[in-house]
Amino acid sequence: MTVPVIRTSEVIVPPAKDLGPAMLALTERQQRFVIAYMGVGMQKGYARAAGIAAGFKEGPGLNVTVSRLLRDKKIIAAISEELVHYDAALGWRGRARMAELAESGDEDVAFKASKALLEMTGNFVKRSEVKVMHELEALSTEELERRIAEAEARVLAQREAERLRLTPPLDAEFTVIESGGPSHR
């Protein structure tokens, strides 16, 4: 694996007015780490390069430092916060690129891009989406909350199964009990 080299001068933290509360709760060096880590694609093994770019001392203790950073709740919250901004920026760039393709001389490309633009902006709704929305509207609030809680429990169980590399994958039903925690049925 080739780890990218990031120069400290390449890690630019946005002005404080553009940062959310989670990023503002960090030190400047921690902010630089979050920006650098996101810049290398948050891949395994790249945290060390992000730590160096953020200005943490290179040496044998760096691995321990970046490991602690990646487990720090404040760092995790800041990364999550910055991902929202990053996803929004990607969405705008994607829409701009689709708009360019919609003007393409190739009719097939233009048609597909136009359709994608309509879907992205919510102006083109598939029939299946309308049917699901109608079915959800007919449910009581309690039933909807129950179904959401069960779906969340299934997703959490599946993620845990994947994390533990269970074979075969976990396939079970869950129900929410009154104490608020999921239980296996």
JSON list of C-alpha atoms in Angstrom, two decimals:
[
{"chain": "A", "resi": 1, "resn": "MET", "atom": "CA", "xyz": [0.00, 0.00, 0.00]},
{"chain": "A", "resi": 2, "resn": "THR", "atom": "CA", "xyz": [1.37, 3.37, -0.99]},
{"chain": "A", "resi": 3, "resn": "VAL", "atom": "CA", "xyz": [0.46, 5.97, 1.61]},
{"chain": "A", "resi": 4, "resn": "PRO", "atom": "CA", "xyz": [0.14, 9.47, 0.19]},
{"chain": "A", "resi": 5, "resn": "VAL", "atom": "CA", "xyz": [2.44, 12.18, 1.41]},
{"chain": "A", "resi": 6, "resn": "ILE", "atom": "CA", "xyz": [0.67, 15.32, 2.58]},
{"chain": "A", "resi": 7, "resn": "ARG", "atom": "CA", "xyz": [2.63, 18.46, 3.24]},
{"chain": "A", "resi": 8, "resn": "THR", "atom": "CA", "xyz": [1.59, 20.46, 6.27]},
{"chain": "A", "resi": 9, "resn": "SER", "atom": "CA", "xyz": [1.12, 23.49, 4.00]},
{"chain": "A", "resi": 10, "resn": "GLU", "atom": "CA", "xyz": [-1.57, 21.55, 2.10]},
{"chain": "A", "resi": 11, "resn": "VAL", "atom": "CA", "xyz": [-3.77, 21.13, 5.18]},
{"chain": "A", "resi": 12, "resn": "ILE", "atom": "CA", "xyz": [-5.95, 24.21, 5.28]},
{"chain": "A", "resi": 13, "resn": "VAL", "atom": "CA", "xyz": [-8.50, 24.53, 8.07]},
{"chain": "A", "resi": 14, "resn": "PRO", "atom": "CA", "xyz": [-11.46, 26.70, 7.05]},
{"chain": "A", "resi": 15, "resn": "PRO", "atom": "CA", "xyz": [-12.07, 29.94, 8.98]},
{"chain": "A", "resi": 16, "resn": "ALA", "atom": "CA", "xyz": [-13.80, 29.53, 12.36]},
{"chain": "A", "resi": 17, "resn": "LYS", "atom": "CA", "xyz": [-17.03, 31.04, 10.97]},
{"chain": "A", "resi": 18, "resn": "ASP", "atom": "CA", "xyz": [-17.25, 28.08, 8.56]},
{"chain": "A", "resi": 19, "resn": "LEU", "atom": "CA", "xyz": [-16.69, 25.40, 11.20]},
{"chain": "A", "resi": 20, "resn": "GLY", "atom": "CA", "xyz": [-19.34, 23.58, 13.17]},
{"chain": "A", "resi": 21, "resn": "PRO", "atom": "CA", "xyz": [-19.38, 23.19, 16.94]},
{"chain": "A", "resi": 22, "resn": "ALA", "atom": "CA", "xyz": [-17.58, 19.82, 16.90]},
{"chain": "A", "resi": 23, "resn": "MET", "atom": "CA", "xyz": [-14.65, 21.22, 14.91]},
{"chain": "A", "resi": 24, "resn": "LEU", "atom": "CA", "xyz": [-14.53, 24.35, 17.07]},
{"chain": "A", "resi": 25, "resn": "ALA", "atom": "CA", "xyz": [-14.17, 22.15, 20.18]},
{"chain": "A", "resi": 26, "resn": "LEU", "atom": "CA", "xyz": [-10.83, 20.82, 18.86]},
{"chain": "A", "resi": 27, "resn": "THR", "atom": "CA", "xyz": [-7.36, 22.29, 19.07]},
{"chain": "A", "resi": 28, "resn": "GLU", "atom": "CA", "xyz": [-5.91, 23.68, 15.85]},
{"chain": "A", "resi": 29, "resn": "ARG", "atom": "CA", "xyz": [-3.70, 20.62, 15.42]},
{"chain": "A", "resi": 30, "resn": "GLN", "atom": "CA", "xyz": [-6.67, 18.29, 15.93]},
{"chain": "A", "resi": 31, "resn": "GLN", "atom": "CA", "xyz": [-8.63, 20.28, 13.33]},
{"chain": "A", "resi": 32, "resn": "ARG", "atom": "CA", "xyz": [-5.71, 19.91, 10.93]},
{"chain": "A", "resi": 33, "resn": "PHE", "atom": "CA", "xyz": [-5.71, 16.15, 11.60]},
{"chain": "A", "resi": 34, "resn": "VAL", "atom": "CA", "xyz": [-9.43, 15.87, 10.78]},
{"chain": "A", "resi": 35, "resn": "ILE", "atom": "CA", "xyz": [-8.97, 17.82, 7.53]},
{"chain": "A", "resi": 36, "resn": "ALA", "atom": "CA", "xyz": [-5.85, 15.83, 6.57]},
{"chain": "A", "resi": 37, "resn": "TYR", "atom": "CA", "xyz": [-7.44, 12.49, 7.43]},
{"chain": "A", "resi": 38, "resn": "MET", "atom": "CA", "xyz": [-10.48, 13.26, 5.31]},
{"chain": "A", "resi": 39, "resn": "GLY", "atom": "CA", "xyz": [-8.16, 14.44, 2.55]},
{"chain": "A", "resi": 40, "resn": "VAL", "atom": "CA", "xyz": [-6.48, 11.03, 2.31]},
{"chain": "A", "resi": 41, "resn": "GLY", "atom": "CA", "xyz": [-9.82, 9.29, 2.10]},
{"chain": "A", "resi": 42, "resn": "MET", "atom": "CA", "xyz": [-9.94, 8.00, 5.68]},
{"chain": "A", "resi": 43, "resn": "GLN", "atom": "CA", "xyz": [-8.37, 4.70, 4.66]},
{"chain": "A", "resi": 44, "resn": "LYS", "atom": "CA", "xyz": [-6.72, 2.24, 6.98]},
{"chain": "A", "resi": 45, "resn": "GLY", "atom": "CA", "xyz": [-3.05, 3.04, 7.36]},
{"chain": "A", "resi": 46, "resn": "TYR", "atom": "CA", "xyz": [-3.41, 6.65, 6.25]},
{"chain": "A", "resi": 47, "resn": "ALA", "atom": "CA", "xyz": [-3.92, 8.17, 9.71]},
{"chain": "A", "resi": 48, "resn": "ARG", "atom": "CA", "xyz": [-0.15, 8.32, 10.26]},
{"chain": "A", "resi": 49, "resn": "ALA", "atom": "CA", "xyz": [0.28, 10.52, 7.15]},
{"chain": "A", "resi": 50, "resn": "ALA", "atom": "CA", "xyz": [-2.58, 12.71, 8.36]},
{"chain": "A", "resi": 51, "resn": "GLY", "atom": "CA", "xyz": [-0.95, 12.99, 11.79]},
{"chain": "A", "resi": 52, "resn": "ILE", "atom": "CA", "xyz": [2.36, 14.12, 10.27]},
{"chain": "A", "resi": 53, "resn": "ALA", "atom": "CA", "xyz": [0.57, 16.62, 8.01]},
{"chain": "A", "resi": 54, "resn": "ALA", "atom": "CA", "xyz": [-1.34, 17.95, 11.02]},
{"chain": "A", "resi": 55, "resn": "GLY", "atom": "CA", "xyz": [1.94, 18.68, 12.79]},
{"chain": "A", "resi": 56, "resn": "PHE", "atom": "CA", "xyz": [2.16, 15.81, 15.28]},
{"chain": "A", "resi": 57, "resn": "LYS", "atom": "CA", "xyz": [5.74, 14.77, 16.02]},
{"chain": "A", "resi": 58, "resn": "GLU", "atom": "CA", "xyz": [6.99, 12.01, 13.74]},
{"chain": "A", "resi": 59, "resn": "GLY", "atom": "CA", "xyz": [8.51, 9.11, 15.59]},
{"chain": "A", "resi": 60, "resn": "PRO", "atom": "CA", "xyz": [7.68, 5.88, 17.36]},
{"chain": "A", "resi": 61, "resn": "GLY", "atom": "CA", "xyz": [4.89, 7.47, 19.41]},
{"chain": "A", "resi": 62, "resn": "LEU", "atom": "CA", "xyz": [3.01, 8.77, 16.37]},
{"chain": "A", "resi": 63, "resn": "ASN", "atom": "CA", "xyz": [1.11, 5.52, 15.84]},
{"chain": "A", "resi": 64, "resn": "VAL", "atom": "CA", "xyz": [-0.17, 5.68, 19.41]},
{"chain": "A", "resi": 65, "resn": "THR", "atom": "CA", "xyz": [-1.12, 9.34, 18.98]},
{"chain": "A", "resi": 66, "resn": "VAL", "atom": "CA", "xyz": [-3.13, 8.81, 15.80]},
{"chain": "A", "resi": 67, "resn": "SER", "atom": "CA", "xyz": [-4.75, 5.69, 17.25]},
{"chain": "A", "resi": 68, "resn": "ARG", "atom": "CA", "xyz": [-5.93, 7.75, 20.23]},
{"chain": "A", "resi": 69, "resn": "LEU", "atom": "CA", "xyz": [-7.12, 10.52, 17.92]},
{"chain": "A", "resi": 70, "resn": "LEU", "atom": "CA", "xyz": [-9.23, 8.11, 15.88]},
{"chain": "A", "resi": 71, "resn": "ARG", "atom": "CA", "xyz": [-10.92, 6.82, 19.07]},
{"chain": "A", "resi": 72, "resn": "ASP", "atom": "CA", "xyz": [-11.45, 10.28, 20.58]},
{"chain": "A", "resi": 73, "resn": "LYS", "atom": "CA", "xyz": [-15.16, 11.14, 20.72]},
{"chain": "A", "resi": 74, "resn": "LYS", "atom": "CA", "xyz": [-14.46, 14.77, 19.85]},
{"chain": "A", "resi": 75, "resn": "ILE", "atom": "CA", "xyz": [-12.47, 13.78, 16.75]},
{"chain": "A", "resi": 76, "resn": "ILE", "atom": "CA", "xyz": [-15.17, 11.30, 15.69]},
{"chain": "A", "resi": 77, "resn": "ALA", "atom": "CA", "xyz": [-17.84, 13.99, 16.10]},
{"chain": "A", "resi": 78, "resn": "ALA", "atom": "CA", "xyz": [-15.76, 16.47, 14.07]},
{"chain": "A", "resi": 79, "resn": "ILE", "atom": "CA", "xyz": [-15.20, 13.95, 11.27]},
{"chain": "A", "resi": 80, "resn": "SER", "atom": "CA", "xyz": [-18.95, 13.22, 11.17]},
{"chain": "A", "resi": 81, "resn": "GLU", "atom": "CA", "xyz": [-19.70, 16.94, 11.12]},
{"chain": "A", "resi": 82, "resn": "GLU", "atom": "CA", "xyz": [-17.23, 17.58, 8.30]},
{"chain": "A", "resi": 83, "resn": "LEU", "atom": "CA", "xyz": [-18.58, 14.64, 6.28]},
{"chain": "A", "resi": 84, "resn": "VAL", "atom": "CA", "xyz": [-21.95, 16.37, 6.13]},
{"chain": "A", "resi": 85, "resn": "HIS", "atom": "CA", "xyz": [-20.30, 19.44, 4.60]},
{"chain": "A", "resi": 86, "resn": "TYR", "atom": "CA", "xyz": [-18.25, 17.25, 2.27]},
{"chain": "A", "resi": 87, "resn": "ASP", "atom": "CA", "xyz": [-21.33, 15.31, 1.11]},
{"chain": "A", "resi": 88, "resn": "ALA", "atom": "CA", "xyz": [-23.19, 18.54, 0.44]},
{"chain": "A", "resi": 89, "resn": "ALA", "atom": "CA", "xyz": [-20.30, 19.86, -1.65]},
{"chain": "A", "resi": 90, "resn": "LEU", "atom": "CA", "xyz": [-20.15, 16.60, -3.59]},
{"chain": "A", "resi": 91, "resn": "GLY", "atom": "CA", "xyz": [-23.89, 16.86, -4.23]},
{"chain": "A", "resi": 92, "resn": "TRP", "atom": "CA", "xyz": [-23.52, 20.33, -5.72]},
{"chain": "A", "resi": 93, "resn": "ARG", "atom": "CA", "xyz": [-20.58, 19.25, -7.87]},
{"chain": "A", "resi": 94, "resn": "GLY", "atom": "CA", "xyz": [-22.52, 16.18, -9.00]},
{"chain": "A", "resi": 95, "resn": "ARG", "atom": "CA", "xyz": [-25.53, 18.27, -9.97]},
{"chain": "A", "resi": 96, "resn": "ALA", "atom": "CA", "xyz": [-23.31, 20.70, -11.87]},
{"chain": "A", "resi": 97, "resn": "ARG", "atom": "CA", "xyz": [-21.68, 17.83, -13.77]},
{"chain": "A", "resi": 98, "resn": "MET", "atom": "CA", "xyz": [-25.07, 16.29, -14.58]},
{"chain": "A", "resi": 99, "resn": "ALA", "atom": "CA", "xyz": [-26.24, 19.67, -15.88]},
{"chain": "A", "resi": 100, "resn": "GLU", "atom": "CA", "xyz": [-23.20, 19.78, -18.18]},
{"chain": "A", "resi": 101, "resn": "LEU", "atom": "CA", "xyz": [-23.92, 16.26, -19.43]},
{"chain": "A", "resi": 102, "resn": "ALA", "atom": "CA", "xyz": [-27.60, 17.13, -19.96]},
{"chain": "A", "resi": 103, "resn": "GLU", "atom": "CA", "xyz": [-26.39, 19.67, -22.56]},
{"chain": "A", "resi": 104, "resn": "SER", "atom": "CA", "xyz": [-24.34, 16.98, -24.33]},
{"chain": "A", "resi": 105, "resn": "GLY", "atom": "CA", "xyz": [-24.64, 16.52, -28.07]},
{"chain": "A", "resi": 106, "resn": "ASP", "atom": "CA", "xyz": [-25.04, 12.78, -27.49]},
{"chain": "A", "resi": 107, "resn": "GLU", "atom": "CA", "xyz": [-28.80, 12.30, -27.03]},
{"chain": "A", "resi": 108, "resn": "ASP", "atom": "CA", "xyz": [-28.43, 9.11, -24.98]},
{"chain": "A", "resi": 109, "resn": "VAL", "atom": "CA", "xyz": [-26.02, 10.82, -22.54]},
{"chain": "A", "resi": 110, "resn": "ALA", "atom": "CA", "xyz": [-28.20, 13.94, -22.38]},
{"chain": "A", "resi": 111, "resn": "PHE", "atom": "CA", "xyz": [-31.34, 11.87, -21.69]},
{"chain": "A", "resi": 112, "resn": "LYS", "atom": "CA", "xyz": [-29.70, 9.87, -18.88]},
{"chain": "A", "resi": 113, "resn": "ALA", "atom": "CA", "xyz": [-28.21, 13.01, -17.33]},
{"chain": "A", "resi": 114, "resn": "SER", "atom": "CA", "xyz": [-31.55, 14.83, -17.51]},
{"chain": "A", "resi": 115, "resn": "LYS", "atom": "CA", "xyz": [-33.31, 11.89, -15.87]},
{"chain": "A", "resi": 116, "resn": "ALA", "atom": "CA", "xyz": [-30.66, 11.79, -13.12]},
{"chain": "A", "resi": 117, "resn": "LEU", "atom": "CA", "xyz": [-31.05, 15.54, -12.54]},
{"chain": "A", "resi": 118, "resn": "LEU", "atom": "CA", "xyz": [-34.82, 15.17, -12.21]},
{"chain": "A", "resi": 119, "resn": "GLU", "atom": "CA", "xyz": [-34.37, 12.36, -9.69]},
{"chain": "A", "resi": 120, "resn": "MET", "atom": "CA", "xyz": [-31.77, 14.33, -7.68]},
{"chain": "A", "resi": 121, "resn": "THR", "atom": "CA", "xyz": [-34.01, 17.37, -7.40]},
{"chain": "A", "resi": 122, "resn": "GLY", "atom": "CA", "xyz": [-37.09, 15.34, -6.48]},
{"chain": "A", "resi": 123, "resn": "ASN", "atom": "CA", "xyz": [-38.95, 16.27, -9.65]},
{"chain": "A", "resi": 124, "resn": "PHE", "atom": "CA", "xyz": [-39.06, 12.70, -10.90]},
{"chain": "A", "resi": 125, "resn": "VAL", "atom": "CA", "xyz": [-40.54, 10.22, -8.46]},
{"chain": "A", "resi": 126, "resn": "LYS", "atom": "CA", "xyz": [-40.68, 6.52, -9.22]},
{"chain": "A", "resi": 127, "resn": "ARG", "atom": "CA", "xyz": [-44.02, 4.77, -8.72]},
{"chain": "A", "resi": 128, "resn": "SER", "atom": "CA", "xyz": [-42.57, 2.47, -6.06]},
{"chain": "A", "resi": 129, "resn": "GLU", "atom": "CA", "xyz": [-41.56, 5.50, -3.98]},
{"chain": "A", "resi": 130, "resn": "VAL", "atom": "CA", "xyz": [-45.09, 6.89, -4.14]},
{"chain": "A", "resi": 131, "resn": "LYS", "atom": "CA", "xyz": [-46.57, 3.53, -3.09]},
{"chain": "A", "resi": 132, "resn": "VAL", "atom": "CA", "xyz": [-44.23, 3.24, -0.09]},
{"chain": "A", "resi": 133, "resn": "MET", "atom": "CA", "xyz": [-45.00, 6.80, 1.00]},
{"chain": "A", "resi": 134, "resn": "HIS", "atom": "CA", "xyz": [-48.75, 6.09, 0.78]},
{"chain": "A", "resi": 135, "resn": "GLU", "atom": "CA", "xyz": [-48.34, 2.92, 2.87]},
{"chain": "A", "resi": 136, "resn": "LEU", "atom": "CA", "xyz": [-46.30, 4.78, 5.49]},
{"chain": "A", "resi": 137, "resn": "GLU", "atom": "CA", "xyz": [-48.84, 7.58, 5.75]},
{"chain": "A", "resi": 138, "resn": "ALA", "atom": "CA", "xyz": [-51.54, 5.01, 6.61]},
{"chain": "A", "resi": 139, "resn": "LEU", "atom": "CA", "xyz": [-49.60, 3.77, 9.67]},
{"chain": "A", "resi": 140, "resn": "SER", "atom": "CA", "xyz": [-50.13, 5.09, 13.16]},
{"chain": "A", "resi": 141, "resn": "THR", "atom": "CA", "xyz": [-47.26, 6.97, 14.75]},
{"chain": "A", "resi": 142, "resn": "GLU", "atom": "CA", "xyz": [-46.73, 4.12, 17.23]},
{"chain": "A", "resi": 143, "resn": "GLU", "atom": "CA", "xyz": [-46.58, 1.50, 14.47]},
{"chain": "A", "resi": 144, "resn": "LEU", "atom": "CA", "xyz": [-44.20, 3.65, 12.40]},
{"chain": "A", "resi": 145, "resn": "GLU", "atom": "CA", "xyz": [-41.92, 4.18, 15.42]},
{"chain": "A", "resi": 146, "resn": "ARG", "atom": "CA", "xyz": [-41.97, 0.41, 16.13]},
{"chain": "A", "resi": 147, "resn": "ARG", "atom": "CA", "xyz": [-41.02, -0.41, 12.54]},
{"chain": "A", "resi": 148, "resn": "ILE", "atom": "CA", "xyz": [-38.23, 2.18, 12.53]},
{"chain": "A", "resi": 149, "resn": "ALA", "atom": "CA", "xyz": [-36.83, 0.82, 15.82]},
{"chain": "A", "resi": 150, "resn": "GLU", "atom": "CA", "xyz": [-36.91, -2.75, 14.47]},
{"chain": "A", "resi": 151, "resn": "ALA", "atom": "CA", "xyz": [-35.19, -1.66, 11.24]},
{"chain": "A", "resi": 152, "resn": "GLU", "atom": "CA", "xyz": [-32.52, 0.18, 13.23]},
{"chain": "A", "resi": 153, "resn": "ALA", "atom": "CA", "xyz": [-31.98, -2.92, 15.38]},
{"chain": "A", "resi": 154, "resn": "ARG", "atom": "CA", "xyz": [-31.57, -5.07, 12.25]},
{"chain": "A", "resi": 155, "resn": "VAL", "atom": "CA", "xyz": [-29.05, -2.63, 10.77]},
{"chain": "A", "resi": 156, "resn": "LEU", "atom": "CA", "xyz": [-27.07, -2.46, 14.02]},
{"chain": "A", "resi": 157, "resn": "ALA", "atom": "CA", "xyz": [-27.06, -6.25, 14.33]},
{"chain": "A", "resi": 158, "resn": "GLN", "atom": "CA", "xyz": [-25.93, -6.64, 10.72]},
{"chain": "A", "resi": 159, "resn": "ARG", "atom": "CA", "xyz": [-23.12, -4.11, 11.22]},
{"chain": "A", "resi": 160, "resn": "GLU", "atom": "CA", "xyz": [-22.00, -5.93, 14.35]},
{"chain": "A", "resi": 161, "resn": "ALA", "atom": "CA", "xyz": [-22.12, -9.26, 12.50]},
{"chain": "A", "resi": 162, "resn": "GLU", "atom": "CA", "xyz": [-20.00, -7.78, 9.71]},
{"chain": "A", "resi": 163, "resn": "ARG", "atom": "CA", "xyz": [-17.58, -6.31, 12.25]},
{"chain": "A", "resi": 164, "resn": "LEU", "atom": "CA", "xyz": [-17.23, -9.70, 13.93]},
{"chain": "A", "resi": 165, "resn": "ARG", "atom": "CA", "xyz": [-17.12, -11.37, 10.50]},
{"chain": "A", "resi": 166, "resn": "LEU", "atom": "CA", "xyz": [-19.84, -13.85, 11.42]},
{"chain": "A", "resi": 167, "resn": "THR", "atom": "CA", "xyz": [-20.36, -16.57, 8.83]},
{"chain": "A", "resi": 168, "resn": "PRO", "atom": "CA", "xyz": [-23.06, -17.01, 7.70]},
{"chain": "A", "resi": 169, "resn": "PRO", "atom": "CA", "xyz": [-24.27, -13.42, 8.09]},
{"chain": "A", "resi": 170, "resn": "LEU", "atom": "CA", "xyz": [-26.67, -12.79, 10.93]},
{"chain": "A", "resi": 171, "resn": "ASP", "atom": "CA", "xyz": [-30.26, -13.24, 9.77]},
{"chain": "A", "resi": 172, "resn": "ALA", "atom": "CA", "xyz": [-32.68, -12.70, 12.62]},
{"chain": "A", "resi": 173, "resn": "GLU", "atom": "CA", "xyz": [-35.74, -10.73, 13.52]},
{"chain": "A", "resi": 174, "resn": "PHE", "atom": "CA", "xyz": [-35.72, -8.17, 16.29]},
{"chain": "A", "resi": 175, "resn": "THR", "atom": "CA", "xyz": [-38.40, -6.54, 18.34]},
{"chain": "A", "resi": 176, "resn": "VAL", "atom": "CA", "xyz": [-38.18, -3.57, 20.65]},
{"chain": "A", "resi": 177, "resn": "ILE", "atom": "CA", "xyz": [-39.15, -4.19, 24.26]},
{"chain": "A", "resi": 178, "resn": "GLU", "atom": "CA", "xyz": [-40.49, -1.55, 26.60]},
{"chain": "A", "resi": 179, "resn": "SER", "atom": "CA", "xyz": [-37.16, -0.95, 28.34]},
{"chain": "A", "resi": 180, "resn": "GLY", "atom": "CA", "xyz": [-35.99, 0.63, 25.09]},
{"chain": "A", "resi": 181, "resn": "GLY", "atom": "CA", "xyz": [-33.38, -1.95, 24.10]},
{"chain": "A", "resi": 182, "resn": "PRO", "atom": "CA", "xyz": [-33.64, -4.38, 21.19]},
{"chain": "A", "resi": 183, "resn": "SER", "atom": "CA", "xyz": [-34.02, -8.05, 21.93]},
{"chain": "A", "resi": 184, "resn": "HIS", "atom": "CA", "xyz": [-33.55, -11.13, 19.80]},
{"chain": "A", "resi": 185, "resn": "ARG", "atom": "CA", "xyz": [-36.71, -12.98, 18.92]}
]
